[in-house]
Short mmCIF file of C-alpha atoms in Angstrom, two decimals:
data_model
loop_
_atom_site.label_atom_id
_atom_site.label_comp_id
_atom_site.label_asym_id
_atom_site.label_seq_id
_atom_site.Cartn_x
_atom_site.Cartn_y
_atom_site.Cartn_z
CA MET A 213 -14.86 51.54 -47.08
CA THR A 214 -11.79 49.63 -48.12
CA ARG A 215 -8.90 50.94 -50.21
CA MET A 216 -9.95 48.92 -53.18
CA LYS A 217 -13.54 50.11 -53.09
CA THR A 218 -12.37 53.74 -53.02
CA ILE A 219 -10.19 53.23 -56.07
CA ALA A 220 -13.06 51.52 -57.92
CA LEU A 221 -15.37 54.48 -57.12
CA ALA A 222 -12.67 56.92 -58.43
CA ILE A 223 -12.41 54.92 -61.65
CA SER A 224 -16.15 54.96 -62.08
CA THR A 225 -16.17 58.75 -61.52
CA ILE A 226 -13.40 59.25 -64.07
CA GLY A 227 -15.32 57.18 -66.63
CA LEU A 228 -18.35 59.36 -66.07
CA LEU A 229 -16.25 62.50 -66.58
CA GLY A 230 -14.86 61.03 -69.75
CA ALA A 231 -18.34 60.49 -71.06
CA THR A 232 -19.61 63.96 -70.36
CA ALA A 233 -16.50 65.92 -71.14
CA PRO A 234 -14.83 64.56 -74.25
CA VAL A 235 -12.49 67.59 -74.31
CA PHE A 236 -10.60 66.11 -71.49
CA ALA A 237 -10.66 62.52 -73.02
CA GLY A 238 -6.82 62.31 -73.18
CA GLU A 239 -6.29 63.40 -69.70
CA VAL A 240 -8.86 60.92 -68.49
CA ASP A 241 -7.19 58.03 -70.23
CA GLU A 242 -3.95 58.87 -68.61
CA LEU A 243 -5.64 59.12 -65.31
CA LYS A 244 -7.28 55.69 -65.84
CA ALA A 245 -3.93 54.09 -66.62
CA ALA A 246 -2.30 55.60 -63.55
CA LEU A 247 -5.14 54.36 -61.40
CA LYS A 248 -4.86 50.92 -62.86
CA LYS A 249 -1.19 50.74 -61.99
CA LEU A 250 -1.87 52.03 -58.54
CA THR A 251 -4.60 49.37 -58.15
CA GLU A 252 -2.24 46.65 -59.27
CA ARG A 253 0.39 47.90 -56.84
CA LEU A 254 -2.05 47.98 -53.97
CA GLU A 255 -3.18 44.47 -54.65
CA GLN A 256 0.43 43.34 -54.70
CA LEU A 257 1.06 45.06 -51.34
CA GLU A 258 -2.07 43.46 -49.78
CA THR A 259 -0.93 39.99 -50.94
CA GLN A 260 2.52 40.57 -49.43
CA GLN A 261 0.91 41.86 -46.24
CA LYS A 262 -1.27 38.63 -45.88
CA ALA A 263 1.72 36.43 -46.63
CA GLN A 264 3.73 38.24 -43.88
CA ALA A 265 0.84 37.85 -41.39
CA THR A 266 0.62 34.26 -42.18
CA THR A 267 4.45 33.84 -41.60
CA VAL A 268 4.24 35.69 -38.25
CA ALA A 269 1.37 33.43 -37.04
CA GLN A 270 3.22 30.33 -38.09
CA VAL A 271 6.38 31.57 -36.28
CA ALA A 272 4.43 32.34 -33.16
CA ALA A 273 2.65 28.97 -33.16
CA LYS A 274 5.94 27.18 -33.57
CA ALA A 275 7.43 29.17 -30.70
CA ALA A 276 4.46 28.46 -28.41
CA ALA A 277 4.46 24.58 -29.21
CA PRO A 278 6.76 22.59 -26.90
CA ALA A 279 9.89 21.25 -28.45
CA PRO A 280 9.65 17.49 -29.15
CA VAL A 281 11.29 15.43 -26.38
CA PRO A 282 14.11 13.11 -27.64
CA ALA A 283 13.37 9.44 -27.07
CA ASN A 284 16.32 9.11 -24.66
CA VAL A 285 15.49 11.97 -22.32
CA VAL A 286 13.96 11.04 -18.89
CA THR A 287 10.90 13.03 -17.78
CA ALA A 288 8.60 12.99 -14.71
CA GLY A 289 6.12 10.20 -14.60
CA ASP A 290 2.44 9.98 -13.56
CA LEU A 291 3.14 8.42 -10.13
CA PRO A 292 4.58 10.53 -7.34
CA GLY A 293 8.36 10.28 -7.43
CA SER A 294 8.35 8.38 -10.70
CA PHE A 295 9.83 8.84 -14.16
CA LYS A 296 8.93 7.85 -17.73
CA VAL A 297 10.87 4.93 -18.99
CA PRO A 298 12.62 6.32 -22.23
CA GLY A 299 10.96 5.30 -25.34
CA THR A 300 7.67 4.20 -23.56
CA ASP A 301 4.62 5.74 -21.87
CA THR A 302 5.21 3.79 -18.70
CA SER A 303 6.03 5.54 -15.41
CA LEU A 304 8.34 3.73 -13.10
CA LYS A 305 8.80 4.33 -9.35
CA ILE A 306 11.55 2.75 -7.26
CA TYR A 307 11.15 2.76 -3.52
CA GLY A 308 12.49 1.03 -0.42
CA TYR A 309 14.77 1.44 2.53
CA VAL A 310 17.77 0.09 4.26
CA GLN A 311 16.77 -0.89 7.89
CA ALA A 312 18.66 -2.18 10.87
CA ASP A 313 16.74 -3.59 13.87
CA ALA A 314 17.88 -4.65 17.32
CA THR A 315 16.07 -6.33 20.20
CA TYR A 316 17.25 -6.83 23.78
CA ASP A 317 15.13 -9.29 25.65
CA LEU A 318 15.12 -8.54 29.39
CA LYS A 319 13.14 -11.80 29.89
CA GLY A 320 12.27 -14.80 27.83
CA THR A 321 12.92 -15.45 24.14
CA PHE A 322 13.60 -18.16 21.66
CA SER A 323 17.13 -19.43 21.56
CA ASP A 324 16.88 -19.90 17.75
CA ARG A 325 16.20 -16.70 15.92
CA GLU A 326 17.10 -18.03 12.46
CA SER A 327 14.25 -20.45 11.96
CA ASN A 328 11.81 -18.63 14.26
CA ASP A 329 10.18 -15.19 14.14
CA TRP A 330 12.64 -12.73 15.76
CA ALA A 331 9.94 -9.95 16.13
CA SER A 332 7.24 -10.08 18.82
CA PHE A 333 5.03 -13.21 18.44
CA ILE A 334 3.43 -13.45 21.87
CA SER A 335 1.11 -16.32 20.86
CA ALA A 336 4.21 -18.49 20.70
CA GLN A 337 6.18 -16.77 23.53
CA PRO A 338 8.15 -19.43 25.59
CA LEU A 339 6.49 -20.25 28.82
CA ASP A 340 8.29 -18.73 31.91
CA LYS A 341 8.97 -22.20 33.32
CA THR A 342 10.87 -23.41 30.24
CA ALA A 343 14.54 -22.93 29.57
CA ASP A 344 13.88 -20.37 26.91
CA GLY A 345 11.50 -18.57 29.24
CA LYS A 346 14.02 -18.44 31.94
CA ARG A 347 16.73 -16.84 29.91
CA LYS A 348 17.47 -13.14 30.38
CA ASN A 349 19.30 -10.25 28.65
CA GLN A 350 19.58 -11.56 25.09
CA LEU A 351 20.65 -9.31 22.13
CA TYR A 352 19.74 -9.80 18.50
CA ALA A 353 20.47 -7.45 15.68
CA THR A 354 19.55 -7.75 11.81
CA ALA A 355 19.17 -5.82 8.64
CA ARG A 356 16.72 -8.53 7.22
CA THR A 357 13.68 -6.09 7.00
CA SER A 358 15.44 -4.01 4.39
CA ARG A 359 13.08 -3.59 1.45
CA ILE A 360 12.95 -2.78 -2.25
CA GLY A 361 9.99 -2.36 -4.48
CA LEU A 362 8.89 -1.27 -7.99
CA GLU A 363 5.69 0.34 -9.11
CA THR A 364 4.62 1.12 -12.72
CA SER A 365 1.70 3.00 -14.31
CA THR A 366 0.82 2.66 -18.02
CA PRO A 367 -2.02 4.20 -19.89
CA THR A 368 -4.21 1.69 -21.82
CA GLU A 369 -7.41 1.80 -23.70
CA SER A 370 -9.05 0.28 -20.63
CA GLY A 371 -7.69 2.72 -18.16
CA LYS A 372 -4.43 2.95 -16.24
CA LEU A 373 -2.45 -0.29 -15.58
CA HIS A 374 -0.85 -0.26 -12.18
CA THR A 375 1.69 -2.85 -11.09
CA LYS A 376 3.60 -3.47 -7.93
CA ILE A 377 6.33 -5.98 -6.88
CA GLU A 378 8.02 -5.70 -3.51
CA ALA A 379 10.35 -8.00 -1.52
CA ASP A 380 12.50 -8.01 1.52
CA PHE A 381 15.03 -10.37 3.20
CA ASN A 382 12.92 -11.40 6.21
CA ALA A 383 12.57 -15.23 5.54
CA PRO A 384 13.57 -17.83 8.02
CA ASN A 385 17.13 -19.04 7.31
CA ASP A 386 18.71 -21.88 9.27
CA TYR A 387 21.62 -22.44 7.01
CA SER A 388 23.58 -19.22 6.42
CA GLY A 389 22.19 -16.86 8.97
CA GLU A 390 23.79 -15.77 12.21
CA THR A 391 25.74 -19.01 12.36
CA LEU A 392 27.79 -18.18 9.31
CA THR A 393 27.69 -14.95 7.34
CA ASN A 394 24.35 -13.31 8.25
CA SER A 395 23.05 -14.00 4.71
CA GLN A 396 19.32 -13.73 4.58
CA LEU A 397 16.79 -15.09 2.09
CA PHE A 398 15.01 -12.83 -0.34
CA ARG A 399 11.24 -13.22 -0.10
CA LEU A 400 8.19 -11.99 -2.04
CA ARG A 401 5.78 -9.58 -0.31
CA HIS A 402 3.73 -8.11 -3.00
CA ALA A 403 3.30 -8.93 -6.67
CA TYR A 404 0.05 -7.75 -8.41
CA GLY A 405 -1.59 -5.67 -11.12
CA GLU A 406 -4.58 -3.38 -11.12
CA LEU A 407 -6.62 -2.48 -14.25
CA GLY A 408 -9.76 -0.58 -13.79
CA ASN A 409 -11.57 -1.87 -10.68
CA PHE A 410 -9.82 -5.29 -10.71
CA LEU A 411 -6.77 -6.48 -8.79
CA VAL A 412 -5.05 -9.72 -9.45
CA GLY A 413 -2.03 -11.02 -7.67
CA GLN A 414 -0.47 -11.25 -4.24
CA THR A 415 -0.97 -8.40 -1.63
CA TRP A 416 -2.51 -7.73 1.77
CA SER A 417 -5.72 -9.66 2.30
CA ASN A 418 -8.91 -7.74 1.73
CA PHE A 419 -9.64 -8.48 5.36
CA ALA A 420 -6.83 -6.19 6.46
CA ASP A 421 -7.40 -2.60 7.41
CA LEU A 422 -3.99 -1.03 7.18
CA GLY A 423 -5.23 2.39 8.26
CA SER A 424 -5.97 1.13 11.75
CA TYR A 425 -2.59 -0.68 12.20
CA VAL A 426 -0.35 0.87 15.00
CA ASP A 427 2.88 2.73 14.58
CA SER A 428 5.32 0.32 16.34
CA VAL A 429 9.06 -0.12 16.26
CA ASP A 430 8.51 -3.80 16.62
CA TYR A 431 8.23 -5.41 13.12
CA ASN A 432 5.16 -7.37 13.89
CA GLY A 433 3.42 -5.07 16.31
CA PRO A 434 0.41 -6.48 18.29
CA GLY A 435 -0.89 -9.79 17.16
CA THR A 436 -4.51 -8.49 16.95
CA VAL A 437 -4.20 -7.70 13.24
CA PRO A 438 -4.46 -9.72 10.04
CA PHE A 439 -0.89 -10.13 8.96
CA VAL A 440 -1.39 -12.21 5.81
CA ARG A 441 -0.50 -11.35 2.21
CA GLN A 442 -1.99 -13.87 -0.39
CA ALA A 443 -2.95 -14.38 -4.00
CA GLN A 444 -6.36 -13.03 -4.77
CA VAL A 445 -8.75 -11.60 -7.30
CA ARG A 446 -10.31 -8.44 -5.95
CA TYR A 447 -13.04 -6.00 -7.29
CA THR A 448 -13.44 -2.60 -5.81
CA LEU A 449 -16.65 -0.70 -6.36
CA PRO A 450 -16.73 2.96 -5.56
CA LEU A 451 -19.98 3.84 -3.91
CA ASN A 452 -19.69 7.62 -3.42
CA ALA A 453 -17.01 10.19 -2.50
CA GLY A 454 -14.76 8.46 0.07
CA THR A 455 -16.67 5.14 0.29
CA LYS A 456 -15.87 1.90 -1.46
CA LEU A 457 -16.84 -1.78 -1.35
CA ALA A 458 -14.11 -4.40 -2.06
CA LEU A 459 -15.00 -8.03 -2.70
CA SER A 460 -12.34 -10.73 -3.11
CA VAL A 461 -11.64 -14.43 -3.55
CA GLU A 462 -8.41 -15.38 -1.94
CA ASN A 463 -6.13 -18.26 -1.63
CA PRO A 464 -7.25 -20.60 1.24
CA GLN A 465 -4.97 -22.29 3.81
CA ALA A 466 -7.36 -23.64 6.55
CA VAL A 467 -5.38 -26.49 8.18
CA ALA A 468 -6.99 -28.46 10.94
CA GLN A 469 -4.51 -29.62 13.53
CA ASN A 470 -4.29 -33.04 15.14
CA SER A 471 -5.87 -34.69 12.07
CA PRO A 472 -5.29 -38.48 12.59
CA ALA A 473 -4.76 -40.41 9.31
CA THR A 474 -6.18 -37.56 7.33
CA THR A 475 -4.69 -34.85 5.14
CA SER A 476 -5.99 -31.29 5.21
CA PHE A 477 -6.64 -29.77 1.71
CA ASP A 478 -8.40 -26.72 0.23
CA ARG A 479 -11.27 -26.99 -2.22
CA THR A 480 -12.83 -23.51 -2.18
CA PRO A 481 -11.25 -20.03 -1.87
CA ASP A 482 -11.73 -17.75 1.02
CA PHE A 483 -14.47 -14.99 0.37
CA VAL A 484 -13.82 -11.57 1.75
CA ALA A 485 -15.86 -8.28 1.80
CA ASN A 486 -14.56 -4.89 3.00
CA LEU A 487 -16.52 -1.75 3.21
CA THR A 488 -14.41 1.36 3.95
CA THR A 489 -15.26 5.07 4.22
CA THR A 490 -12.68 7.88 4.56
CA GLY A 491 -12.68 11.61 5.14
CA ASN A 492 -10.56 14.45 6.63
CA TRP A 493 -11.71 13.08 10.01
CA GLY A 494 -10.06 9.73 9.46
CA HIS A 495 -11.58 6.42 8.33
CA PHE A 496 -13.86 3.48 9.31
CA SER A 497 -13.87 -0.05 7.87
CA VAL A 498 -16.04 -3.16 8.51
CA ARG A 499 -15.02 -6.56 7.04
CA GLY A 500 -16.05 -10.14 6.84
CA VAL A 501 -14.40 -13.46 5.74
CA ALA A 502 -15.85 -16.95 5.12
CA GLN A 503 -13.49 -19.90 4.97
CA GLN A 504 -13.73 -23.71 4.93
CA TYR A 505 -11.71 -26.22 7.07
CA ARG A 506 -11.45 -29.52 5.28
CA ASN A 507 -9.59 -32.78 5.21
CA ASP A 508 -10.23 -36.24 3.84
CA ALA A 509 -12.85 -37.07 6.44
CA HIS A 510 -14.46 -33.82 7.72
CA THR A 511 -15.49 -30.33 6.84
CA LYS A 512 -16.30 -27.21 8.97
CA GLN A 513 -17.29 -23.72 7.93
CA GLY A 514 -15.31 -20.90 9.60
CA TRP A 515 -15.85 -17.14 9.61
CA GLY A 516 -14.51 -13.81 10.89
CA LEU A 517 -15.62 -10.28 11.24
CA GLY A 518 -13.59 -7.14 11.81
CA ALA A 519 -14.01 -3.46 12.32
CA GLY A 520 -11.42 -0.70 12.60
CA GLY A 521 -10.81 3.01 12.02
CA SER A 522 -8.88 6.08 12.76
CA LEU A 523 -9.65 9.52 14.17
CA LYS A 524 -7.55 12.68 13.73
CA PHE A 525 -7.14 15.19 16.51
CA GLY A 526 -5.02 17.97 14.87
CA GLN A 527 -1.61 16.42 14.31
CA ASP A 528 -2.39 13.42 16.59
CA THR A 529 -4.13 10.20 15.61
CA LEU A 530 -6.20 7.55 17.32
CA VAL A 531 -6.33 4.01 15.80
CA ALA A 532 -8.46 1.08 16.96
CA GLN A 533 -9.35 -2.40 15.61
CA ILE A 534 -11.17 -5.42 16.68
CA ASN A 535 -11.39 -8.90 14.89
CA GLY A 536 -13.02 -12.09 15.82
CA GLY A 537 -14.87 -15.18 14.69
CA ASN A 538 -15.20 -18.90 14.72
CA GLY A 539 -12.14 -20.40 13.24
CA ILE A 540 -10.79 -17.03 12.20
CA GLY A 541 -7.27 -18.42 12.27
CA ARG A 542 -4.66 -16.63 10.25
CA TYR A 543 -6.91 -13.53 9.80
CA THR A 544 -5.65 -12.52 13.26
CA LEU A 545 -2.00 -13.00 13.92
CA ASN A 546 -2.39 -14.33 17.51
CA SER A 547 -4.76 -16.97 16.39
CA VAL A 548 -2.54 -18.49 13.59
CA GLY A 549 -1.73 -21.39 15.89
CA GLN A 550 -5.24 -21.87 17.14
CA ARG A 551 -7.46 -22.45 14.16
CA ALA A 552 -9.16 -25.77 14.24
CA VAL A 553 -8.58 -29.21 15.59
CA ASP A 554 -9.74 -32.62 14.25
CA ASP A 555 -10.11 -35.14 17.11
CA GLY A 556 -10.88 -37.96 14.70
CA ASN A 557 -14.63 -37.61 14.76
CA GLU A 558 -15.11 -33.96 13.85
CA ILE A 559 -13.42 -30.61 13.37
CA HIS A 560 -13.53 -28.23 16.33
CA LEU A 561 -13.02 -24.42 15.65
CA TRP A 562 -11.45 -22.10 18.08
CA LYS A 563 -13.32 -18.83 18.83
CA ALA A 564 -11.01 -15.80 19.07
CA VAL A 565 -11.60 -12.16 19.56
CA GLY A 566 -8.86 -9.55 19.82
CA GLY A 567 -8.53 -5.83 19.58
CA HIS A 568 -5.98 -3.00 20.00
CA ILE A 569 -5.93 0.70 20.51
CA GLY A 570 -3.08 3.09 19.64
CA TYR A 571 -2.48 6.76 20.12
CA THR A 572 0.15 8.75 18.16
CA HIS A 573 1.20 12.18 19.52
CA VAL A 574 3.23 14.49 17.29
CA TRP A 575 5.60 16.52 19.47
CA SER A 576 7.30 18.35 16.50
CA PRO A 577 7.67 17.81 12.72
CA THR A 578 10.53 15.38 13.50
CA VAL A 579 9.38 13.68 16.75
CA ARG A 580 6.40 11.47 17.48
CA SER A 581 5.42 8.96 20.22
CA ASN A 582 3.00 6.05 20.44
CA LEU A 583 1.12 4.30 23.24
CA ILE A 584 -0.41 0.92 22.21
CA GLY A 585 -2.42 -1.62 24.01
CA ALA A 586 -3.87 -4.95 22.82
CA TYR A 587 -5.81 -8.02 24.09
CA THR A 588 -6.88 -11.32 22.63
CA LYS A 589 -9.17 -14.01 24.16
CA PHE A 590 -9.75 -17.60 23.00
CA SER A 591 -12.66 -20.01 23.83
CA GLY A 592 -13.99 -23.25 22.59
CA ASP A 593 -16.12 -26.29 23.43
CA ASN A 594 -15.10 -28.81 26.15
CA TYR A 595 -12.74 -30.64 23.97
CA LEU A 596 -10.79 -27.52 22.95
CA GLU A 597 -10.54 -26.04 26.35
CA GLY A 598 -9.31 -29.37 27.66
CA LEU A 599 -6.16 -28.82 25.59
CA THR A 600 -4.37 -27.17 28.43
CA ASP A 601 -1.13 -26.18 26.70
CA VAL A 602 -2.88 -23.66 24.36
CA ASN A 603 -3.59 -19.97 24.84
CA LYS A 604 -6.45 -18.67 26.81
CA LYS A 605 -5.66 -15.00 26.65
CA ILE A 606 -2.87 -12.55 25.38
CA THR A 607 -2.07 -9.18 26.60
CA GLU A 608 0.31 -6.64 24.80
CA ALA A 609 1.60 -3.17 25.29
CA PHE A 610 4.02 -0.98 23.48
CA VAL A 611 5.46 2.60 24.19
CA ASN A 612 7.83 4.22 21.62
CA THR A 613 9.33 7.36 20.07
CA PHE A 614 10.42 7.99 16.62
CA TRP A 615 12.79 10.75 15.62
CA THR A 616 13.62 11.92 11.99
CA VAL A 617 17.35 12.80 12.71
CA ALA A 618 18.04 13.88 9.03
CA LYS A 619 16.43 13.76 5.62
CA ASN A 620 15.23 10.20 4.88
CA THR A 621 16.60 8.98 8.23
CA ASP A 622 14.46 7.74 11.13
CA VAL A 623 15.45 6.33 14.52
CA GLY A 624 12.93 4.49 16.78
CA LEU A 625 13.16 3.28 20.36
CA GLU A 626 10.42 1.16 22.04
CA TYR A 627 9.60 -0.83 25.21
CA ALA A 628 7.42 -3.93 24.36
CA TYR A 629 5.54 -6.01 26.88
CA GLY A 630 3.64 -9.29 26.19
CA LYS A 631 2.09 -12.10 28.17
CA ARG A 632 0.24 -15.20 27.16
CA THR A 633 -1.73 -17.37 29.58
CA THR A 634 -2.68 -20.96 28.82
CA PHE A 635 -5.81 -22.86 29.86
CA ALA A 636 -3.50 -24.63 32.31
CA GLY A 637 -2.69 -21.25 33.92
CA ASP A 638 0.95 -21.14 32.73
CA ASP A 639 2.35 -17.83 31.52
CA GLY A 640 4.85 -16.85 28.88
CA THR A 641 6.15 -13.26 29.43
CA GLN A 642 8.03 -10.94 27.06
CA SER A 643 9.89 -7.86 28.25
CA ARG A 644 11.88 -6.35 25.46
CA ILE A 645 13.50 -3.19 24.16
CA ASN A 646 13.36 -2.56 20.41
CA ALA A 647 15.38 -0.18 18.37
CA THR A 648 15.41 0.60 14.63
CA VAL A 649 17.24 2.89 12.14
CA ARG A 650 15.73 3.31 8.69
CA TYR A 651 17.31 5.02 5.69
CA ASN A 652 14.65 5.61 3.03
CA LEU A 653 16.10 5.37 -0.57
CA PHE A 654 14.48 8.66 -1.61
#
């Protein structure tokens, strides 16, 4: 029973007493007046009590609520290592590194490093019998692989918008390179946006399986991998936990060599499919590409297939990849120069198959080593194999160690071997020591 109900009952009792005992009518009236004042006072106290409770609740709620963030204050963003751009809901991440590389060729290398690829490119290694192939003990050093990149993430009504733009300085430069000031040309690597399941822009081809690439000091590594970044439209369909199917249409560049009185051109895009599954054990990927070789006179359909994956053994990792096809061309680095040939009557496609295997052993949290082997083989019809100056097979091997000497600072040392053999039986042999020092920005 509440206090007010008790008072009401007391008033009713007094009223009854007044009705049955008039002799006390005066006293009862006084008592009624006193109770009325008491009731009014109690009502006033209850009103004040409710007001105080409301005030306390408001103060507590205000104290619990986070203070508004001023528009010019930088806060953590949605991407790892990112921050919110003040005054926006966009998260920005800056990344990259300063890198210095050095190569020491014990045997055979190009004399011109400024307009040619300075990293391992065994498919074009100078033949041992040539002047470049006979040279020994050549040193080259550069910082041209230093890299800078930006990533953003912005919430939209259609999901998160993710963008990326990345560049380095590793473009051929025969004007102001080593000859003058070691200036290097800035070049685009990645520039794309992702919204929902769609990606549009330039990045690694959908045919690439980055998870099965090796850990090499050499900038290129073995030539058995797709090493192409190109403009594309890609749709990625998640199938279940850890499995996805990516379909893409990509910029074509299917040039047929030795095309007499004709001009190669591209009419249709390259079509690529990639099915990948991942788990705590590692990953597995299967891929396919269809492309068209075309010039003013002839057309030929090319294709390529690939499979790759990784397996984890505690801290160690085993990676492997195999790619091949009829006219696979630039979708395997070693076959970039052996795609297709037009003899004037038809287009002939080179068949190529190549694979690599790499094992990473972790000695400690700061030291790891890699052992890598790779092999590529070419074949074709009688016309193609009659071109004796082209490659029949390529063998590659790398052994290296990386050491994290301080925070954000890695040093790598590697021995790289490579050999190409032509259909004429001539060899081009690389024997090289690679070294690198990388300082990550963050």
